[in-house]
Amino acid sequence: MDKGKCKKSYQEVISIEEYLSKRQKIRDSENKKKTAKGRQKSPAWLLAELYV
């Protein structure tokens, strides 16, 4: 069997705690991106900028 193919399909085994902490970090970064985008595109922010 080709060792290159075996390494490509290899999956890392991690504990549940590690998985949950990684997922939490990913969710936090996604939420930060969404809130930043939401502020820029929100009609309320556009109107607020007009008055300033």
JSON list of N, CA, C and O in Angstrom, two decimals:
[
{"chain": "A", "resi": 1, "resn": "MET", "atom": "N", "xyz": [0.85, -1.19, 0.00]},
{"chain": "A", "resi": 1, "resn": "MET", "atom": "CA", "xyz": [0.00, 0.00, 0.00]},
{"chain": "A", "resi": 1, "resn": "MET", "atom": "C", "xyz": [0.88, 1.24, 0.00]},
{"chain": "A", "resi": 1, "resn": "MET", "atom": "O", "xyz": [1.93, 1.27, 0.63]},
{"chain": "A", "resi": 2, "resn": "ASP", "atom": "N", "xyz": [0.44, 2.26, -0.69]},
{"chain": "A", "resi": 2, "resn": "ASP", "atom": "CA", "xyz": [1.19, 3.51, -0.80]},
{"chain": "A", "resi": 2, "resn": "ASP", "atom": "C", "xyz": [1.09, 4.29, 0.50]},
{"chain": "A", "resi": 2, "resn": "ASP", "atom": "O", "xyz": [0.00, 4.56, 1.00]},
{"chain": "A", "resi": 3, "resn": "LYS", "atom": "N", "xyz": [2.25, 4.67, 1.06]},
{"chain": "A", "resi": 3, "resn": "LYS", "atom": "CA", "xyz": [2.25, 5.41, 2.32]},
{"chain": "A", "resi": 3, "resn": "LYS", "atom": "C", "xyz": [1.65, 6.80, 2.18]},
{"chain": "A", "resi": 3, "resn": "LYS", "atom": "O", "xyz": [1.08, 7.33, 3.10]},
{"chain": "A", "resi": 4, "resn": "GLY", "atom": "N", "xyz": [1.80, 7.42, 1.01]},
{"chain": "A", "resi": 4, "resn": "GLY", "atom": "CA", "xyz": [1.24, 8.75, 0.78]},
{"chain": "A", "resi": 4, "resn": "GLY", "atom": "C", "xyz": [-0.27, 8.76, 0.90]},
{"chain": "A", "resi": 4, "resn": "GLY", "atom": "O", "xyz": [-0.87, 9.66, 1.46]},
{"chain": "A", "resi": 5, "resn": "LYS", "atom": "N", "xyz": [-0.91, 7.74, 0.37]},
{"chain": "A", "resi": 5, "resn": "LYS", "atom": "CA", "xyz": [-2.36, 7.64, 0.44]},
{"chain": "A", "resi": 5, "resn": "LYS", "atom": "C", "xyz": [-2.81, 7.43, 1.88]},
{"chain": "A", "resi": 5, "resn": "LYS", "atom": "O", "xyz": [-3.81, 7.96, 2.32]},
{"chain": "A", "resi": 6, "resn": "CYS", "atom": "N", "xyz": [-2.07, 6.64, 2.61]},
{"chain": "A", "resi": 6, "resn": "CYS", "atom": "CA", "xyz": [-2.42, 6.36, 4.00]},
{"chain": "A", "resi": 6, "resn": "CYS", "atom": "C", "xyz": [-2.36, 7.63, 4.84]},
{"chain": "A", "resi": 6, "resn": "CYS", "atom": "O", "xyz": [-3.22, 7.88, 5.66]},
{"chain": "A", "resi": 7, "resn": "LYS", "atom": "N", "xyz": [-1.35, 8.46, 4.62]},
{"chain": "A", "resi": 7, "resn": "LYS", "atom": "CA", "xyz": [-1.21, 9.70, 5.39]},
{"chain": "A", "resi": 7, "resn": "LYS", "atom": "C", "xyz": [-2.31, 10.70, 5.05]},
{"chain": "A", "resi": 7, "resn": "LYS", "atom": "O", "xyz": [-2.76, 11.44, 5.89]},
{"chain": "A", "resi": 8, "resn": "LYS", "atom": "N", "xyz": [-2.77, 10.71, 3.81]},
{"chain": "A", "resi": 8, "resn": "LYS", "atom": "CA", "xyz": [-3.82, 11.65, 3.41]},
{"chain": "A", "resi": 8, "resn": "LYS", "atom": "C", "xyz": [-5.14, 11.32, 4.09]},
{"chain": "A", "resi": 8, "resn": "LYS", "atom": "O", "xyz": [-5.91, 12.21, 4.41]},
{"chain": "A", "resi": 9, "resn": "SER", "atom": "N", "xyz": [-5.43, 10.06, 4.29]},
{"chain": "A", "resi": 9, "resn": "SER", "atom": "CA", "xyz": [-6.70, 9.68, 4.90]},
{"chain": "A", "resi": 9, "resn": "SER", "atom": "C", "xyz": [-6.60, 9.57, 6.42]},
{"chain": "A", "resi": 9, "resn": "SER", "atom": "O", "xyz": [-7.57, 9.25, 7.07]},
{"chain": "A", "resi": 10, "resn": "TYR", "atom": "N", "xyz": [-5.43, 9.84, 6.97]},
{"chain": "A", "resi": 10, "resn": "TYR", "atom": "CA", "xyz": [-5.23, 9.75, 8.43]},
{"chain": "A", "resi": 10, "resn": "TYR", "atom": "C", "xyz": [-6.02, 10.83, 9.14]},
{"chain": "A", "resi": 10, "resn": "TYR", "atom": "O", "xyz": [-5.99, 11.99, 8.76]},
{"chain": "A", "resi": 11, "resn": "GLN", "atom": "N", "xyz": [-6.71, 10.47, 10.20]},
{"chain": "A", "resi": 11, "resn": "GLN", "atom": "CA", "xyz": [-7.45, 11.42, 11.01]},
{"chain": "A", "resi": 11, "resn": "GLN", "atom": "C", "xyz": [-6.83, 11.45, 12.40]},
{"chain": "A", "resi": 11, "resn": "GLN", "atom": "O", "xyz": [-6.57, 10.41, 12.99]},
{"chain": "A", "resi": 12, "resn": "GLU", "atom": "N", "xyz": [-6.64, 12.65, 12.89]},
{"chain": "A", "resi": 12, "resn": "GLU", "atom": "CA", "xyz": [-6.05, 12.82, 14.22]},
{"chain": "A", "resi": 12, "resn": "GLU", "atom": "C", "xyz": [-7.07, 12.47, 15.29]},
{"chain": "A", "resi": 12, "resn": "GLU", "atom": "O", "xyz": [-8.23, 12.85, 15.21]},
{"chain": "A", "resi": 13, "resn": "VAL", "atom": "N", "xyz": [-6.65, 11.75, 16.29]},
{"chain": "A", "resi": 13, "resn": "VAL", "atom": "CA", "xyz": [-7.52, 11.38, 17.41]},
{"chain": "A", "resi": 13, "resn": "VAL", "atom": "C", "xyz": [-7.26, 12.37, 18.53]},
{"chain": "A", "resi": 13, "resn": "VAL", "atom": "O", "xyz": [-6.14, 12.53, 19.00]},
{"chain": "A", "resi": 14, "resn": "ILE", "atom": "N", "xyz": [-8.32, 13.08, 18.94]},
{"chain": "A", "resi": 14, "resn": "ILE", "atom": "CA", "xyz": [-8.20, 14.06, 20.03]},
{"chain": "A", "resi": 14, "resn": "ILE", "atom": "C", "xyz": [-9.28, 13.79, 21.06]},
{"chain": "A", "resi": 14, "resn": "ILE", "atom": "O", "xyz": [-10.28, 13.11, 20.78]},
{"chain": "A", "resi": 15, "resn": "SER", "atom": "N", "xyz": [-9.10, 14.32, 22.24]},
{"chain": "A", "resi": 15, "resn": "SER", "atom": "CA", "xyz": [-10.09, 14.13, 23.30]},
{"chain": "A", "resi": 15, "resn": "SER", "atom": "C", "xyz": [-11.30, 15.02, 23.05]},
{"chain": "A", "resi": 15, "resn": "SER", "atom": "O", "xyz": [-11.26, 15.98, 22.26]},
{"chain": "A", "resi": 16, "resn": "ILE", "atom": "N", "xyz": [-12.36, 14.73, 23.72]},
{"chain": "A", "resi": 16, "resn": "ILE", "atom": "CA", "xyz": [-13.60, 15.51, 23.59]},
{"chain": "A", "resi": 16, "resn": "ILE", "atom": "C", "xyz": [-13.36, 16.94, 24.04]},
{"chain": "A", "resi": 16, "resn": "ILE", "atom": "O", "xyz": [-13.85, 17.89, 23.43]},
{"chain": "A", "resi": 17, "resn": "GLU", "atom": "N", "xyz": [-12.58, 17.11, 25.12]},
{"chain": "A", "resi": 17, "resn": "GLU", "atom": "CA", "xyz": [-12.29, 18.45, 25.63]},
{"chain": "A", "resi": 17, "resn": "GLU", "atom": "C", "xyz": [-11.54, 19.28, 24.59]},
{"chain": "A", "resi": 17, "resn": "GLU", "atom": "O", "xyz": [-11.84, 20.45, 24.40]},
{"chain": "A", "resi": 18, "resn": "GLU", "atom": "N", "xyz": [-10.57, 18.65, 23.94]},
{"chain": "A", "resi": 18, "resn": "GLU", "atom": "CA", "xyz": [-9.81, 19.36, 22.89]},
{"chain": "A", "resi": 18, "resn": "GLU", "atom": "C", "xyz": [-10.72, 19.75, 21.74]},
{"chain": "A", "resi": 18, "resn": "GLU", "atom": "O", "xyz": [-10.66, 20.87, 21.22]},
{"chain": "A", "resi": 19, "resn": "TYR", "atom": "N", "xyz": [-11.59, 18.83, 21.33]},
{"chain": "A", "resi": 19, "resn": "TYR", "atom": "CA", "xyz": [-12.52, 19.10, 20.25]},
{"chain": "A", "resi": 19, "resn": "TYR", "atom": "C", "xyz": [-13.44, 20.27, 20.59]},
{"chain": "A", "resi": 19, "resn": "TYR", "atom": "O", "xyz": [-13.63, 21.18, 19.79]},
{"chain": "A", "resi": 20, "resn": "LEU", "atom": "N", "xyz": [-14.00, 20.23, 21.79]},
{"chain": "A", "resi": 20, "resn": "LEU", "atom": "CA", "xyz": [-14.92, 21.29, 22.20]},
{"chain": "A", "resi": 20, "resn": "LEU", "atom": "C", "xyz": [-14.22, 22.64, 22.30]},
{"chain": "A", "resi": 20, "resn": "LEU", "atom": "O", "xyz": [-14.79, 23.66, 21.91]},
{"chain": "A", "resi": 21, "resn": "SER", "atom": "N", "xyz": [-12.99, 22.65, 22.79]},
{"chain": "A", "resi": 21, "resn": "SER", "atom": "CA", "xyz": [-12.27, 23.93, 22.88]},
{"chain": "A", "resi": 21, "resn": "SER", "atom": "C", "xyz": [-11.95, 24.47, 21.50]},
{"chain": "A", "resi": 21, "resn": "SER", "atom": "O", "xyz": [-12.06, 25.68, 21.26]},
{"chain": "A", "resi": 22, "resn": "LYS", "atom": "N", "xyz": [-11.59, 23.60, 20.57]},
{"chain": "A", "resi": 22, "resn": "LYS", "atom": "CA", "xyz": [-11.32, 24.05, 19.20]},
{"chain": "A", "resi": 22, "resn": "LYS", "atom": "C", "xyz": [-12.58, 24.59, 18.54]},
{"chain": "A", "resi": 22, "resn": "LYS", "atom": "O", "xyz": [-12.56, 25.62, 17.87]},
{"chain": "A", "resi": 23, "resn": "ARG", "atom": "N", "xyz": [-13.71, 23.89, 18.73]},
{"chain": "A", "resi": 23, "resn": "ARG", "atom": "CA", "xyz": [-14.98, 24.35, 18.16]},
{"chain": "A", "resi": 23, "resn": "ARG", "atom": "C", "xyz": [-15.39, 25.69, 18.75]},
{"chain": "A", "resi": 23, "resn": "ARG", "atom": "O", "xyz": [-15.90, 26.55, 18.05]},
{"chain": "A", "resi": 24, "resn": "GLN", "atom": "N", "xyz": [-15.16, 25.88, 20.05]},
{"chain": "A", "resi": 24, "resn": "GLN", "atom": "CA", "xyz": [-15.52, 27.13, 20.70]},
{"chain": "A", "resi": 24, "resn": "GLN", "atom": "C", "xyz": [-14.69, 28.28, 20.12]},
{"chain": "A", "resi": 24, "resn": "GLN", "atom": "O", "xyz": [-15.22, 29.37, 19.87]},
{"chain": "A", "resi": 25, "resn": "LYS", "atom": "N", "xyz": [-13.41, 28.04, 19.89]},
{"chain": "A", "resi": 25, "resn": "LYS", "atom": "CA", "xyz": [-12.55, 29.08, 19.31]},
{"chain": "A", "resi": 25, "resn": "LYS", "atom": "C", "xyz": [-13.02, 29.44, 17.90]},
{"chain": "A", "resi": 25, "resn": "LYS", "atom": "O", "xyz": [-13.05, 30.60, 17.53]},
{"chain": "A", "resi": 26, "resn": "ILE", "atom": "N", "xyz": [-13.40, 28.42, 17.13]},
{"chain": "A", "resi": 26, "resn": "ILE", "atom": "CA", "xyz": [-13.89, 28.66, 15.77]},
{"chain": "A", "resi": 26, "resn": "ILE", "atom": "C", "xyz": [-15.19, 29.45, 15.81]},
{"chain": "A", "resi": 26, "resn": "ILE", "atom": "O", "xyz": [-15.37, 30.42, 15.06]},
{"chain": "A", "resi": 27, "resn": "ARG", "atom": "N", "xyz": [-16.11, 29.09, 16.71]},
{"chain": "A", "resi": 27, "resn": "ARG", "atom": "CA", "xyz": [-17.38, 29.82, 16.83]},
{"chain": "A", "resi": 27, "resn": "ARG", "atom": "C", "xyz": [-17.15, 31.27, 17.24]},
{"chain": "A", "resi": 27, "resn": "ARG", "atom": "O", "xyz": [-17.81, 32.17, 16.73]},
{"chain": "A", "resi": 28, "resn": "ASP", "atom": "N", "xyz": [-16.23, 31.47, 18.18]},
{"chain": "A", "resi": 28, "resn": "ASP", "atom": "CA", "xyz": [-15.93, 32.83, 18.62]},
{"chain": "A", "resi": 28, "resn": "ASP", "atom": "C", "xyz": [-15.41, 33.68, 17.47]},
{"chain": "A", "resi": 28, "resn": "ASP", "atom": "O", "xyz": [-15.82, 34.82, 17.29]},
{"chain": "A", "resi": 29, "resn": "SER", "atom": "N", "xyz": [-14.50, 33.12, 16.68]},
{"chain": "A", "resi": 29, "resn": "SER", "atom": "CA", "xyz": [-13.94, 33.88, 15.56]},
{"chain": "A", "resi": 29, "resn": "SER", "atom": "C", "xyz": [-15.01, 34.15, 14.50]},
{"chain": "A", "resi": 29, "resn": "SER", "atom": "O", "xyz": [-15.05, 35.24, 13.92]},
{"chain": "A", "resi": 30, "resn": "GLU", "atom": "N", "xyz": [-15.91, 33.18, 14.26]},
{"chain": "A", "resi": 30, "resn": "GLU", "atom": "CA", "xyz": [-16.99, 33.40, 13.30]},
{"chain": "A", "resi": 30, "resn": "GLU", "atom": "C", "xyz": [-17.95, 34.47, 13.78]},
{"chain": "A", "resi": 30, "resn": "GLU", "atom": "O", "xyz": [-18.41, 35.29, 13.00]},
{"chain": "A", "resi": 31, "resn": "ASN", "atom": "N", "xyz": [-18.26, 34.45, 15.07]},
{"chain": "A", "resi": 31, "resn": "ASN", "atom": "CA", "xyz": [-19.16, 35.46, 15.63]},
{"chain": "A", "resi": 31, "resn": "ASN", "atom": "C", "xyz": [-18.57, 36.85, 15.54]},
{"chain": "A", "resi": 31, "resn": "ASN", "atom": "O", "xyz": [-19.27, 37.82, 15.28]},
{"chain": "A", "resi": 32, "resn": "LYS", "atom": "N", "xyz": [-17.28, 36.97, 15.78]},
{"chain": "A", "resi": 32, "resn": "LYS", "atom": "CA", "xyz": [-16.61, 38.27, 15.68]},
{"chain": "A", "resi": 32, "resn": "LYS", "atom": "C", "xyz": [-16.69, 38.80, 14.25]},
{"chain": "A", "resi": 32, "resn": "LYS", "atom": "O", "xyz": [-16.94, 39.98, 14.02]},
{"chain": "A", "resi": 33, "resn": "LYS", "atom": "N", "xyz": [-16.51, 37.91, 13.27]},
{"chain": "A", "resi": 33, "resn": "LYS", "atom": "CA", "xyz": [-16.58, 38.31, 11.86]},
{"chain": "A", "resi": 33, "resn": "LYS", "atom": "C", "xyz": [-18.00, 38.74, 11.50]},
{"chain": "A", "resi": 33, "resn": "LYS", "atom": "O", "xyz": [-18.20, 39.72, 10.79]},
{"chain": "A", "resi": 34, "resn": "LYS", "atom": "N", "xyz": [-18.99, 38.00, 11.99]},
{"chain": "A", "resi": 34, "resn": "LYS", "atom": "CA", "xyz": [-20.38, 38.31, 11.68]},
{"chain": "A", "resi": 34, "resn": "LYS", "atom": "C", "xyz": [-20.80, 39.65, 12.28]},
{"chain": "A", "resi": 34, "resn": "LYS", "atom": "O", "xyz": [-21.48, 40.43, 11.63]},
{"chain": "A", "resi": 35, "resn": "THR", "atom": "N", "xyz": [-20.38, 39.91, 13.51]},
{"chain": "A", "resi": 35, "resn": "THR", "atom": "CA", "xyz": [-20.77, 41.17, 14.14]},
{"chain": "A", "resi": 35, "resn": "THR", "atom": "C", "xyz": [-20.08, 42.34, 13.47]},
{"chain": "A", "resi": 35, "resn": "THR", "atom": "O", "xyz": [-20.67, 43.41, 13.32]},
{"chain": "A", "resi": 36, "resn": "ALA", "atom": "N", "xyz": [-18.87, 42.16, 13.02]},
{"chain": "A", "resi": 36, "resn": "ALA", "atom": "CA", "xyz": [-18.16, 43.24, 12.32]},
{"chain": "A", "resi": 36, "resn": "ALA", "atom": "C", "xyz": [-18.84, 43.52, 10.98]},
{"chain": "A", "resi": 36, "resn": "ALA", "atom": "O", "xyz": [-19.02, 44.68, 10.59]},
{"chain": "A", "resi": 37, "resn": "LYS", "atom": "N", "xyz": [-19.23, 42.47, 10.28]},
{"chain": "A", "resi": 37, "resn": "LYS", "atom": "CA", "xyz": [-19.91, 42.66, 9.00]},
{"chain": "A", "resi": 37, "resn": "LYS", "atom": "C", "xyz": [-21.29, 43.26, 9.20]},
{"chain": "A", "resi": 37, "resn": "LYS", "atom": "O", "xyz": [-21.75, 44.09, 8.43]},
{"chain": "A", "resi": 38, "resn": "GLY", "atom": "N", "xyz": [-21.98, 42.83, 10.24]},
{"chain": "A", "resi": 38, "resn": "GLY", "atom": "CA", "xyz": [-23.32, 43.32, 10.52]},
{"chain": "A", "resi": 38, "resn": "GLY", "atom": "C", "xyz": [-23.33, 44.81, 10.80]},
{"chain": "A", "resi": 38, "resn": "GLY", "atom": "O", "xyz": [-24.23, 45.54, 10.40]},
{"chain": "A", "resi": 39, "resn": "ARG", "atom": "N", "xyz": [-22.34, 45.29, 11.50]},
{"chain": "A", "resi": 39, "resn": "ARG", "atom": "CA", "xyz": [-22.27, 46.71, 11.80]},
{"chain": "A", "resi": 39, "resn": "ARG", "atom": "C", "xyz": [-22.03, 47.53, 10.54]},
{"chain": "A", "resi": 39, "resn": "ARG", "atom": "O", "xyz": [-22.56, 48.60, 10.39]},
{"chain": "A", "resi": 40, "resn": "GLN", "atom": "N", "xyz": [-21.24, 47.03, 9.64]},
{"chain": "A", "resi": 40, "resn": "GLN", "atom": "CA", "xyz": [-20.93, 47.77, 8.42]},
{"chain": "A", "resi": 40, "resn": "GLN", "atom": "C", "xyz": [-22.13, 47.81, 7.48]},
{"chain": "A", "resi": 40, "resn": "GLN", "atom": "O", "xyz": [-22.36, 48.81, 6.82]},
{"chain": "A", "resi": 41, "resn": "LYS", "atom": "N", "xyz": [-22.90, 46.75, 7.42]},
{"chain": "A", "resi": 41, "resn": "LYS", "atom": "CA", "xyz": [-24.00, 46.66, 6.46]},
{"chain": "A", "resi": 41, "resn": "LYS", "atom": "C", "xyz": [-25.36, 47.07, 7.03]},
{"chain": "A", "resi": 41, "resn": "LYS", "atom": "O", "xyz": [-26.32, 47.16, 6.30]},
{"chain": "A", "resi": 42, "resn": "SER", "atom": "N", "xyz": [-25.44, 47.30, 8.30]},
{"chain": "A", "resi": 42, "resn": "SER", "atom": "CA", "xyz": [-26.71, 47.60, 8.93]},
{"chain": "A", "resi": 42, "resn": "SER", "atom": "C", "xyz": [-27.25, 48.96, 8.46]},
{"chain": "A", "resi": 42, "resn": "SER", "atom": "O", "xyz": [-26.53, 49.95, 8.45]},
{"chain": "A", "resi": 43, "resn": "PRO", "atom": "N", "xyz": [-28.52, 49.03, 8.08]},
{"chain": "A", "resi": 43, "resn": "PRO", "atom": "CA", "xyz": [-29.11, 50.31, 7.68]},
{"chain": "A", "resi": 43, "resn": "PRO", "atom": "C", "xyz": [-29.08, 51.34, 8.81]},
{"chain": "A", "resi": 43, "resn": "PRO", "atom": "O", "xyz": [-28.97, 52.53, 8.56]},
{"chain": "A", "resi": 44, "resn": "ALA", "atom": "N", "xyz": [-29.18, 50.87, 10.04]},
{"chain": "A", "resi": 44, "resn": "ALA", "atom": "CA", "xyz": [-29.13, 51.80, 11.17]},
{"chain": "A", "resi": 44, "resn": "ALA", "atom": "C", "xyz": [-27.79, 52.49, 11.23]},
{"chain": "A", "resi": 44, "resn": "ALA", "atom": "O", "xyz": [-27.71, 53.70, 11.51]},
{"chain": "A", "resi": 45, "resn": "TRP", "atom": "N", "xyz": [-26.72, 51.76, 10.97]},
{"chain": "A", "resi": 45, "resn": "TRP", "atom": "CA", "xyz": [-25.39, 52.39, 10.98]},
{"chain": "A", "resi": 45, "resn": "TRP", "atom": "C", "xyz": [-25.25, 53.37, 9.82]},
{"chain": "A", "resi": 45, "resn": "TRP", "atom": "O", "xyz": [-24.64, 54.43, 9.96]},
{"chain": "A", "resi": 46, "resn": "LEU", "atom": "N", "xyz": [-25.82, 53.02, 8.68]},
{"chain": "A", "resi": 46, "resn": "LEU", "atom": "CA", "xyz": [-25.74, 53.94, 7.54]},
{"chain": "A", "resi": 46, "resn": "LEU", "atom": "C", "xyz": [-26.46, 55.24, 7.83]},
{"chain": "A", "resi": 46, "resn": "LEU", "atom": "O", "xyz": [-25.96, 56.33, 7.53]},
{"chain": "A", "resi": 47, "resn": "LEU", "atom": "N", "xyz": [-27.62, 55.16, 8.48]},
{"chain": "A", "resi": 47, "resn": "LEU", "atom": "CA", "xyz": [-28.36, 56.36, 8.84]},
{"chain": "A", "resi": 47, "resn": "LEU", "atom": "C", "xyz": [-27.62, 57.16, 9.91]},
{"chain": "A", "resi": 47, "resn": "LEU", "atom": "O", "xyz": [-27.59, 58.40, 9.86]},
{"chain": "A", "resi": 48, "resn": "ALA", "atom": "N", "xyz": [-27.02, 56.45, 10.84]},
{"chain": "A", "resi": 48, "resn": "ALA", "atom": "CA", "xyz": [-26.26, 57.15, 11.89]},
{"chain": "A", "resi": 48, "resn": "ALA", "atom": "C", "xyz": [-25.09, 57.92, 11.29]},
{"chain": "A", "resi": 48, "resn": "ALA", "atom": "O", "xyz": [-24.78, 59.02, 11.74]},
{"chain": "A", "resi": 49, "resn": "GLU", "atom": "N", "xyz": [-24.46, 57.35, 10.29]},
{"chain": "A", "resi": 49, "resn": "GLU", "atom": "CA", "xyz": [-23.33, 58.04, 9.65]},
{"chain": "A", "resi": 49, "resn": "GLU", "atom": "C", "xyz": [-23.80, 59.30, 8.92]},
{"chain": "A", "resi": 49, "resn": "GLU", "atom": "O", "xyz": [-23.07, 60.27, 8.85]},
{"chain": "A", "resi": 50, "resn": "LEU", "atom": "N", "xyz": [-25.00, 59.26, 8.39]},
{"chain": "A", "resi": 50, "resn": "LEU", "atom": "CA", "xyz": [-25.51, 60.44, 7.68]},
{"chain": "A", "resi": 50, "resn": "LEU", "atom": "C", "xyz": [-25.71, 61.62, 8.64]},
{"chain": "A", "resi": 50, "resn": "LEU", "atom": "O", "xyz": [-25.50, 62.77, 8.27]},
{"chain": "A", "resi": 51, "resn": "TYR", "atom": "N", "xyz": [-26.13, 61.33, 9.85]},
{"chain": "A", "resi": 51, "resn": "TYR", "atom": "CA", "xyz": [-26.38, 62.38, 10.81]},
{"chain": "A", "resi": 51, "resn": "TYR", "atom": "C", "xyz": [-25.12, 62.93, 11.45]},
{"chain": "A", "resi": 51, "resn": "TYR", "atom": "O", "xyz": [-25.13, 64.03, 12.00]},
{"chain": "A", "resi": 52, "resn": "VAL", "atom": "N", "xyz": [-24.05, 62.19, 11.40]},
{"chain": "A", "resi": 52, "resn": "VAL", "atom": "CA", "xyz": [-22.80, 62.62, 12.06]},
{"chain": "A", "resi": 52, "resn": "VAL", "atom": "C", "xyz": [-22.05, 63.58, 11.20]},
{"chain": "A", "resi": 52, "resn": "VAL", "atom": "O", "xyz": [-22.06, 63.91, 10.18]}
]
